Short mmCIF file of N, CA and C in Angstrom, two decimals:
data_model
loop_
_atom_site.label_atom_id
_atom_site.label_comp_id
_atom_site.label_asym_id
_atom_site.label_seq_id
_atom_site.Cartn_x
_atom_site.Cartn_y
_atom_site.Cartn_z
N MET R 1 -32.98 -11.90 -55.76
CA MET R 1 -32.47 -10.23 -55.15
C MET R 1 -33.43 -9.80 -53.91
N PHE R 2 -34.21 -10.35 -53.64
CA PHE R 2 -35.21 -10.42 -52.15
C PHE R 2 -34.35 -10.94 -51.17
N LYS R 3 -33.64 -11.87 -51.47
CA LYS R 3 -33.12 -12.81 -50.52
C LYS R 3 -31.89 -12.05 -50.11
N PHE R 4 -30.88 -11.84 -50.80
CA PHE R 4 -30.17 -10.41 -50.50
C PHE R 4 -30.28 -9.30 -49.75
N LEU R 5 -31.17 -8.56 -49.79
CA LEU R 5 -31.29 -7.76 -49.49
C LEU R 5 -32.49 -7.72 -47.55
N TYR R 6 -33.26 -9.08 -46.99
CA TYR R 6 -32.96 -9.79 -46.29
C TYR R 6 -31.53 -9.83 -44.84
N LEU R 7 -30.51 -10.50 -46.64
CA LEU R 7 -29.59 -11.09 -45.72
C LEU R 7 -29.05 -9.67 -44.99
N ASP R 8 -28.97 -8.49 -45.79
CA ASP R 8 -28.58 -7.15 -46.01
C ASP R 8 -29.50 -6.67 -44.36
N SER R 9 -30.51 -6.41 -44.48
CA SER R 9 -31.11 -6.23 -43.24
C SER R 9 -30.96 -6.84 -41.78
N GLN R 10 -31.12 -8.73 -42.26
CA GLN R 10 -30.01 -8.79 -40.84
C GLN R 10 -28.90 -8.21 -40.69
N LEU R 11 -27.99 -8.28 -41.40
CA LEU R 11 -26.73 -7.59 -41.50
C LEU R 11 -27.12 -6.55 -40.09
N PHE R 12 -27.56 -5.71 -41.37
CA PHE R 12 -27.85 -4.41 -40.23
C PHE R 12 -28.19 -4.59 -38.77
N ASN R 13 -29.60 -5.34 -38.78
CA ASN R 13 -29.50 -5.29 -37.51
C ASN R 13 -28.68 -5.86 -36.82
N LEU R 14 -27.89 -6.80 -36.72
CA LEU R 14 -26.57 -7.12 -35.90
C LEU R 14 -25.83 -5.92 -35.52
N ILE R 15 -25.38 -4.99 -36.36
CA ILE R 15 -24.34 -4.90 -36.56
C ILE R 15 -25.03 -3.65 -34.83
N PRO R 16 -25.74 -3.16 -34.77
CA PRO R 16 -25.95 -2.05 -33.70
C PRO R 16 -25.70 -3.09 -32.42
N VAL R 17 -26.07 -4.23 -32.44
CA VAL R 17 -25.90 -5.17 -31.02
C VAL R 17 -24.53 -5.91 -30.89
N THR R 18 -23.66 -5.45 -32.36
CA THR R 18 -22.09 -6.00 -32.17
C THR R 18 -21.80 -4.65 -31.12
N MET R 19 -22.07 -3.58 -31.77
CA MET R 19 -21.28 -2.28 -31.39
C MET R 19 -21.74 -2.22 -30.42
N LYS R 20 -23.14 -2.47 -29.83
CA LYS R 20 -23.33 -2.78 -27.96
C LYS R 20 -22.24 -3.49 -27.15
N PHE R 21 -22.19 -4.85 -28.14
CA PHE R 21 -21.61 -5.69 -27.05
C PHE R 21 -20.46 -5.04 -26.83
N TYR R 22 -19.92 -4.06 -27.94
CA TYR R 22 -17.81 -4.06 -27.76
C TYR R 22 -18.21 -2.99 -26.81
N THR R 23 -19.06 -1.59 -27.21
CA THR R 23 -19.25 -0.98 -26.93
C THR R 23 -19.30 -0.93 -24.53
N ILE R 24 -20.04 -2.36 -24.49
CA ILE R 24 -20.16 -2.86 -22.84
C ILE R 24 -18.54 -3.63 -22.53
N ILE R 25 -17.88 -3.77 -23.92
CA ILE R 25 -16.78 -4.97 -23.29
C ILE R 25 -16.06 -3.34 -23.00
N LEU R 26 -15.65 -2.94 -23.97
CA LEU R 26 -14.26 -1.43 -23.61
C LEU R 26 -14.63 -0.38 -22.49
N LEU R 27 -16.50 -0.55 -22.07
CA LEU R 27 -17.10 0.19 -21.08
C LEU R 27 -15.92 -1.08 -19.74
N PHE R 28 -16.19 -1.86 -19.38
CA PHE R 28 -15.45 -2.54 -19.07
C PHE R 28 -14.09 -2.82 -18.63
N VAL R 29 -13.71 -2.54 -19.91
CA VAL R 29 -11.88 -2.74 -19.59
C VAL R 29 -11.54 -1.36 -18.89
N ALA R 30 -11.83 -0.46 -19.31
CA ALA R 30 -11.73 0.68 -19.13
C ALA R 30 -12.23 0.86 -17.85
N PHE R 31 -13.48 0.30 -16.97
CA PHE R 31 -13.36 0.50 -15.34
C PHE R 31 -12.25 -0.31 -14.59
N SER R 32 -12.32 -1.28 -15.20
CA SER R 32 -11.37 -2.33 -14.86
C SER R 32 -10.04 -1.91 -14.22
N SER R 33 -9.65 -0.73 -16.27
CA SER R 33 -7.90 -0.56 -15.78
C SER R 33 -7.75 1.16 -14.86
N ASN R 34 -9.22 1.43 -14.76
CA ASN R 34 -9.43 2.55 -13.95
C ASN R 34 -9.27 2.42 -12.04
N ALA R 35 -9.91 0.78 -11.98
CA ALA R 35 -10.06 0.40 -10.47
C ALA R 35 -9.11 0.13 -10.10
N GLN R 36 -7.95 0.02 -11.38
CA GLN R 36 -6.76 -0.30 -10.79
C GLN R 36 -5.86 0.26 -10.79
N LYS R 37 -5.86 1.40 -11.78
CA LYS R 37 -4.77 2.69 -11.48
C LYS R 37 -5.41 3.48 -10.15
N GLN R 38 -6.80 3.73 -9.35
CA GLN R 38 -7.24 4.13 -8.16
C GLN R 38 -6.09 3.22 -7.40
N GLU R 39 -5.96 1.58 -7.46
CA GLU R 39 -5.45 1.14 -6.03
C GLU R 39 -4.25 1.32 -6.39
N ILE R 40 -3.37 1.55 -7.35
CA ILE R 40 -2.22 1.87 -7.18
C ILE R 40 -2.01 3.47 -6.76
N GLN R 41 -2.57 3.82 -7.14
CA GLN R 41 -2.48 5.25 -6.46
C GLN R 41 -2.31 5.72 -5.28
N LYS R 42 -3.60 4.69 -4.53
CA LYS R 42 -3.85 4.71 -3.10
C LYS R 42 -1.92 3.86 -2.18
N THR R 43 -1.96 2.79 -2.87
CA THR R 43 -1.15 2.78 -2.56
C THR R 43 0.20 3.50 -2.39
N THR R 44 0.42 4.14 -3.67
CA THR R 44 1.52 5.68 -3.32
C THR R 44 1.13 6.07 -2.54
N GLU R 45 -0.30 6.55 -2.10
CA GLU R 45 -0.66 7.57 -1.01
C GLU R 45 -0.44 6.83 0.15
N ILE R 46 -0.45 6.01 0.34
CA ILE R 46 -0.11 5.71 2.37
C ILE R 46 1.18 5.55 1.75
N PHE R 47 1.94 4.92 1.03
CA PHE R 47 3.52 5.51 1.23
C PHE R 47 4.09 7.06 2.08
N PHE R 48 3.26 7.81 0.90
CA PHE R 48 3.57 8.98 1.63
C PHE R 48 2.92 9.87 2.53
N ASP R 49 2.12 8.88 2.72
CA ASP R 49 0.92 9.25 4.25
C ASP R 49 2.10 8.99 5.66
N GLY R 50 2.26 7.86 5.25
CA GLY R 50 3.06 6.96 6.44
C GLY R 50 4.62 7.95 6.30
N PHE R 51 5.16 8.39 5.21
CA PHE R 51 6.24 9.57 5.60
C PHE R 51 6.25 10.90 6.21
N HIS R 52 5.10 11.44 5.98
CA HIS R 52 4.82 12.70 6.44
C HIS R 52 4.61 11.99 7.55
N GLN R 53 4.04 10.68 7.88
CA GLN R 53 3.48 11.05 10.00
C GLN R 53 4.72 10.41 10.21
N LYS R 54 5.70 10.04 10.37
CA LYS R 54 7.16 9.26 10.12
C LYS R 54 6.69 8.19 10.93
N ASP R 55 5.49 7.42 10.13
CA ASP R 55 5.29 6.00 10.11
C ASP R 55 5.55 5.01 8.93
N THR R 56 6.90 4.83 9.81
CA THR R 56 7.21 3.70 9.23
C THR R 56 6.41 2.12 9.01
N LEU R 57 5.79 1.74 9.86
CA LEU R 57 4.95 0.17 9.90
C LEU R 57 3.61 0.38 8.86
N LYS R 58 3.03 2.17 8.44
CA LYS R 58 2.30 1.96 7.19
C LYS R 58 2.86 2.13 5.95
N ILE R 59 4.29 2.87 6.14
CA ILE R 59 5.60 3.12 4.76
C ILE R 59 5.48 1.31 4.32
N GLN R 60 5.47 0.12 4.94
CA GLN R 60 6.38 -1.36 4.97
C GLN R 60 4.99 -1.65 4.94
N SER R 61 4.13 -1.27 4.71
CA SER R 61 2.58 -1.88 4.44
C SER R 61 2.80 -2.31 3.27
N VAL R 62 2.92 -1.16 2.67
CA VAL R 62 2.79 -0.98 0.81
C VAL R 62 3.58 -1.61 -0.09
N CYS R 63 4.95 -1.79 1.29
CA CYS R 63 6.61 -1.91 0.43
C CYS R 63 6.63 -3.45 0.54
N SER R 64 7.11 -4.08 -0.38
CA SER R 64 7.54 -5.68 -0.42
C SER R 64 9.24 -5.48 0.55
N SER R 65 8.78 -7.08 1.21
CA SER R 65 10.13 -6.89 2.02
C SER R 65 11.14 -6.28 1.07
N LYS R 66 11.59 -6.82 -0.01
CA LYS R 66 12.80 -6.88 -0.78
C LYS R 66 12.35 -5.92 -1.96
N ILE R 67 12.25 -4.57 -1.36
CA ILE R 67 12.08 -3.25 -2.46
C ILE R 67 13.36 -2.64 -2.22
N ILE R 68 13.88 -2.21 -3.54
CA ILE R 68 14.50 -1.42 -3.45
C ILE R 68 14.87 -0.07 -3.39
N LEU R 69 15.47 0.45 -2.98
CA LEU R 69 15.53 1.71 -3.26
C LEU R 69 17.10 2.58 -3.93
N GLN R 70 16.70 3.24 -4.55
CA GLN R 70 17.85 4.08 -5.25
C GLN R 70 17.30 5.49 -5.67
N SER R 71 18.36 6.62 -5.85
CA SER R 71 18.02 8.07 -5.93
C SER R 71 19.09 8.33 -6.95
N ILE R 72 18.48 9.22 -7.58
CA ILE R 72 19.73 10.70 -8.90
C ILE R 72 19.43 11.83 -7.90
N SER R 73 21.10 12.16 -7.66
CA SER R 73 21.22 13.04 -7.53
C SER R 73 21.58 14.32 -8.92
N GLU R 74 21.01 15.26 -8.92
CA GLU R 74 21.54 15.78 -10.47
C GLU R 74 22.44 17.42 -9.87
N SER R 75 22.99 17.52 -10.85
CA SER R 75 23.72 18.85 -10.65
C SER R 75 24.74 19.16 -12.27
N SER R 76 24.43 20.81 -11.24
CA SER R 76 25.60 20.81 -12.52
C SER R 76 27.06 19.82 -12.73
N VAL R 77 27.48 19.80 -11.72
CA VAL R 77 29.03 19.31 -11.36
C VAL R 77 29.15 18.00 -12.22
N ARG R 78 27.86 17.16 -11.34
CA ARG R 78 27.84 16.13 -11.96
C ARG R 78 26.77 15.25 -11.16
N ASN R 79 26.03 14.25 -11.54
CA ASN R 79 25.12 13.42 -11.85
C ASN R 79 25.35 11.78 -10.54
N LYS R 80 24.50 11.93 -9.50
CA LYS R 80 25.30 10.95 -8.99
C LYS R 80 23.91 10.01 -8.60
N LEU R 81 24.23 8.65 -8.97
CA LEU R 81 22.94 6.92 -8.46
C LEU R 81 23.54 6.76 -6.74
N SER R 82 22.78 6.74 -5.90
CA SER R 82 22.92 6.38 -5.00
C SER R 82 21.72 5.24 -4.35
N ASP R 83 22.33 3.70 -3.29
CA ASP R 83 21.52 2.65 -3.54
C ASP R 83 21.05 3.19 -2.25
N GLU R 84 19.73 2.52 -1.33
CA GLU R 84 19.84 2.83 -0.01
C GLU R 84 18.80 1.79 -0.03
N ASN R 85 20.05 0.85 1.63
CA ASN R 85 19.21 0.49 2.33
C ASN R 85 17.79 0.53 3.17
N ALA R 86 16.97 -0.34 2.37
CA ALA R 86 15.51 -0.43 3.63
C ALA R 86 15.34 0.20 4.37
N ASN R 87 16.04 -0.69 5.46
CA ASN R 87 16.06 -0.56 6.78
C ASN R 87 16.75 0.92 7.40
N ILE R 88 18.00 0.83 6.89
CA ILE R 88 18.51 2.14 6.95
C ILE R 88 17.58 3.56 6.73
N PHE R 89 16.92 3.71 5.15
CA PHE R 89 15.43 4.52 5.16
C PHE R 89 14.28 4.74 5.98
N PHE R 90 14.00 3.46 6.78
CA PHE R 90 12.95 3.36 7.81
C PHE R 90 13.50 4.02 8.34
N LYS R 91 14.40 3.65 9.26
CA LYS R 91 15.23 4.45 10.71
C LYS R 91 15.05 5.43 10.18
N SER R 92 15.40 6.58 9.32
CA SER R 92 15.96 7.86 9.51
C SER R 92 14.95 8.31 9.04
N ILE R 93 14.06 7.59 8.44
CA ILE R 93 12.07 8.60 8.71
C ILE R 93 11.46 8.24 9.76
N ALA R 94 11.96 7.45 10.92
CA ALA R 94 11.39 7.39 12.26
C ALA R 94 12.16 8.51 13.11
N SER R 95 13.83 8.67 12.97
CA SER R 95 14.07 9.39 13.91
C SER R 95 13.85 10.90 12.75
N ILE R 96 13.90 11.29 12.33
CA ILE R 96 13.43 13.14 12.34
C ILE R 96 12.71 13.88 13.07
N PRO R 97 13.67 14.87 13.69
CA PRO R 97 13.25 15.31 14.69
C PRO R 97 11.43 15.95 14.67
N ALA R 98 11.06 16.19 15.99
CA ALA R 98 9.22 17.08 15.48
C ALA R 98 9.45 18.33 15.25
N SER R 99 10.38 18.69 15.36
CA SER R 99 10.78 20.15 14.83
C SER R 99 11.15 20.71 13.65
N VAL R 100 11.27 19.15 12.72
CA VAL R 100 11.70 19.80 11.23
C VAL R 100 10.19 19.11 10.77
N LYS R 101 9.78 19.98 10.24
CA LYS R 101 8.92 20.38 9.04
C LYS R 101 9.03 19.89 7.11
N PHE R 102 8.52 18.67 7.07
CA PHE R 102 8.68 18.56 5.80
C PHE R 102 7.36 17.82 4.68
N GLN R 103 7.74 18.11 3.63
CA GLN R 103 6.13 17.75 3.14
C GLN R 103 7.08 17.55 1.53
N GLU R 104 6.76 16.20 0.92
CA GLU R 104 6.56 15.88 -0.57
C GLU R 104 5.37 16.10 -1.51
N LYS R 105 5.21 17.28 -1.85
CA LYS R 105 4.03 17.40 -2.52
C LYS R 105 4.16 16.69 -4.11
N ILE R 106 3.04 15.67 -4.11
CA ILE R 106 3.15 14.85 -5.53
C ILE R 106 2.31 15.93 -6.70
N LEU R 107 3.24 16.14 -7.40
CA LEU R 107 2.13 16.96 -8.38
C LEU R 107 1.45 16.51 -9.68
N SER R 108 1.60 15.56 -9.76
CA SER R 108 0.84 14.34 -10.49
C SER R 108 1.27 12.98 -10.71
N TYR R 109 0.13 12.36 -10.90
CA TYR R 109 0.61 10.30 -11.72
C TYR R 109 0.60 10.38 -12.64
N ASN R 110 1.38 9.64 -13.26
CA ASN R 110 0.86 8.80 -14.55
C ASN R 110 1.13 7.30 -14.19
N ILE R 111 0.29 6.42 -14.39
CA ILE R 111 0.17 5.01 -13.77
C ILE R 111 -0.13 4.02 -15.18
N GLN R 112 1.18 2.79 -15.48
CA GLN R 112 0.83 2.33 -16.40
C GLN R 112 1.20 0.88 -15.91
N ILE R 113 -0.17 0.04 -16.19
CA ILE R 113 0.05 -1.06 -16.11
C ILE R 113 0.32 -2.18 -17.07
N ASP R 114 0.76 -3.87 -16.51
CA ASP R 114 0.77 -4.60 -17.55
C ASP R 114 0.80 -6.25 -16.65
N GLY R 115 -0.58 -6.03 -16.30
CA GLY R 115 -1.01 -7.59 -15.87
C GLY R 115 -0.54 -7.32 -14.74
N ALA R 116 0.14 -8.14 -14.05
CA ALA R 116 0.79 -7.70 -12.26
C ALA R 116 1.84 -7.21 -12.20
N MET R 117 2.33 -5.97 -12.78
CA MET R 117 3.16 -4.90 -13.13
C MET R 117 2.56 -3.99 -13.22
N ALA R 118 2.93 -2.59 -12.39
CA ALA R 118 2.45 -1.20 -12.46
C ALA R 118 4.07 -0.11 -12.54
N HIS R 119 3.59 0.48 -13.11
CA HIS R 119 4.88 1.57 -12.93
C HIS R 119 4.10 3.24 -13.00
N VAL R 120 4.68 3.76 -11.94
CA VAL R 120 4.10 5.18 -11.65
C VAL R 120 5.03 6.18 -11.40
N TRP R 121 4.90 7.30 -12.30
CA TRP R 121 5.82 8.19 -12.76
C TRP R 121 4.81 9.65 -11.96
N ALA R 122 5.42 10.04 -10.81
CA ALA R 122 5.13 11.02 -9.67
C ALA R 122 5.86 11.95 -9.59
N PRO R 123 6.05 13.24 -10.41
CA PRO R 123 6.86 14.48 -10.43
C PRO R 123 6.40 14.82 -8.90
N TYR R 124 7.56 15.84 -8.61
CA TYR R 124 7.43 16.10 -6.74
C TYR R 124 7.86 17.53 -6.47
N GLU R 125 7.73 18.16 -5.28
CA GLU R 125 8.43 19.08 -5.04
C GLU R 125 8.47 18.76 -3.69
N PHE R 126 9.52 19.07 -3.08
CA PHE R 126 10.18 18.62 -1.01
C PHE R 126 10.46 20.12 -1.03
N TYR R 127 9.27 20.39 0.08
CA TYR R 127 9.77 21.71 1.00
C TYR R 127 10.22 20.92 3.04
N LEU R 128 11.10 21.73 2.86
CA LEU R 128 11.36 21.66 4.14
C LEU R 128 11.33 22.71 5.14
N ASN R 129 10.42 22.46 6.26
CA ASN R 129 10.57 23.87 6.57
C ASN R 129 9.43 25.41 5.88
N ASP R 130 8.73 25.08 5.43
CA ASP R 130 8.14 25.56 4.81
C ASP R 130 8.63 26.40 3.45
N LYS R 131 9.79 25.61 2.69
CA LYS R 131 10.91 26.27 1.96
C LYS R 131 11.23 25.19 0.94
N LEU R 132 10.74 25.41 -0.34
CA LEU R 132 11.52 24.48 -1.28
C LEU R 132 12.77 24.44 -1.17
N SER R 133 12.80 22.79 -0.99
CA SER R 133 14.53 22.07 -1.05
C SER R 133 14.99 21.98 -2.60
N HIS R 134 13.74 21.08 -3.38
CA HIS R 134 14.41 20.37 -4.28
C HIS R 134 13.00 20.09 -4.84
N SER R 135 13.67 19.21 -5.91
CA SER R 135 12.43 18.93 -6.95
C SER R 135 12.96 17.44 -7.44
N GLY R 136 11.66 16.76 -8.30
CA GLY R 136 12.19 15.93 -9.30
C GLY R 136 11.06 14.72 -9.85
N VAL R 137 11.29 13.91 -9.55
CA VAL R 137 10.56 12.52 -10.07
C VAL R 137 10.52 11.15 -8.93
N ASN R 138 9.34 11.00 -8.97
CA ASN R 138 9.44 9.43 -8.20
C ASN R 138 9.20 8.96 -8.96
N THR R 139 9.90 7.78 -9.38
CA THR R 139 8.98 6.37 -9.93
C THR R 139 8.91 5.34 -9.22
N PHE R 140 7.65 4.81 -8.99
CA PHE R 140 7.87 3.57 -8.34
C PHE R 140 6.82 2.54 -8.95
N THR R 141 8.01 0.94 -9.22
CA THR R 141 7.69 0.07 -9.70
C THR R 141 6.49 -1.05 -8.96
N LEU R 142 5.29 -1.48 -9.06
CA LEU R 142 4.57 -2.21 -8.15
C LEU R 142 4.01 -3.76 -8.78
N PHE R 143 4.42 -4.34 -7.44
CA PHE R 143 3.78 -5.80 -8.56
C PHE R 143 2.34 -6.65 -7.26
N LYS R 144 1.77 -6.90 -8.18
CA LYS R 144 0.54 -7.83 -7.25
C LYS R 144 0.47 -8.57 -7.19
N GLU R 145 0.72 -9.11 -6.24
CA GLU R 145 0.81 -10.50 -5.49
C GLU R 145 -0.46 -10.67 -4.79
N LYS R 146 -1.18 -11.59 -4.83
CA LYS R 146 -2.56 -11.95 -4.42
C LYS R 146 -3.34 -10.85 -3.97
N ASP R 147 -3.72 -10.43 -5.13
CA ASP R 147 -4.61 -8.98 -5.12
C ASP R 147 -3.92 -7.86 -4.42
N VAL R 148 -3.33 -7.68 -4.37
CA VAL R 148 -2.34 -6.58 -3.33
C VAL R 148 -1.49 -6.20 -4.18
N TRP R 149 -1.58 -4.81 -4.75
CA TRP R 149 -0.14 -4.32 -4.88
C TRP R 149 0.99 -3.83 -4.08
N LYS R 150 2.22 -4.41 -4.32
CA LYS R 150 3.77 -3.56 -2.96
C LYS R 150 4.40 -3.28 -4.01
N ILE R 151 4.68 -1.98 -3.07
CA ILE R 151 5.81 -0.92 -3.91
C ILE R 151 7.20 -2.28 -4.03
N ILE R 152 7.77 -2.42 -4.91
CA ILE R 152 9.27 -3.36 -5.49
C ILE R 152 10.74 -2.86 -5.52
N TYR R 153 10.40 -1.46 -6.09
CA TYR R 153 11.09 -0.35 -6.57
C TYR R 153 10.61 1.00 -6.45
N LEU R 154 11.25 1.90 -5.63
CA LEU R 154 11.62 3.18 -5.85
C LEU R 154 12.73 3.91 -6.19
N ILE R 155 13.26 4.76 -7.46
CA ILE R 155 14.03 5.76 -7.49
C ILE R 155 13.74 6.74 -7.44
N ASP R 156 13.85 8.07 -7.68
CA ASP R 156 13.77 9.34 -7.55
C ASP R 156 15.03 10.12 -8.10
N THR R 157 14.82 11.41 -8.57
CA THR R 157 15.65 12.48 -9.19
C THR R 157 15.17 13.37 -7.94
N ARG R 158 16.64 14.24 -8.22
CA ARG R 158 16.52 15.33 -6.66
C ARG R 158 17.62 16.38 -7.38
N ARG R 159 17.08 17.64 -7.86
CA ARG R 159 17.66 18.67 -7.99
C ARG R 159 17.13 19.97 -7.60
N LYS R 160 17.69 20.56 -7.39
CA LYS R 160 17.68 22.20 -6.45
C LYS R 160 17.53 23.23 -7.71
#
C-alpha cells in the first residue's frame, strides 16, 4: 500500500514537469507560427508599398519570376475571370500618371501556413482620387524557398 502511495506521489510530481514541458513547446510553436505570419504579412505589405510607390522593382522583389495573376470582376450581369501577364502588370503600374492618386486599403489579413506554403486572405477597398472605386478580396499564395517567402499567385475579386 505504501509503495502505491509513493508511486502516486511520483506521478503527481511528474505532471507539473510534463505540463511545463508541453507549455514551453506550445509557446515555442505559437511564437514560431506568429513569427512566420509576420514575415508573410511583411511580404504582402512590401508588395503594396511598391504598388503605391509605383516601384515595380520593389514589387518584383517579393514575387516569384513565375507569378500567376488573375482577377475576378463581379457584376449583376455576369462574373468574369481575367488572366494578366506579369510583365504587362508591372508596366501598367509604372505608367500610372503622377496626377492619379490611388490607394488600396487592406482591411485585414488572414494568414494560413502549411510548411513551405502560405495563403493570405486580405479584404480591401480601392480608392481612386480619394473616391471609393471598388472593393473585394486579394488572395496571395506564397512559397518559402531558402528561408524567403515569395508570392507565386495573386487573385482578387472586384465589385462596385
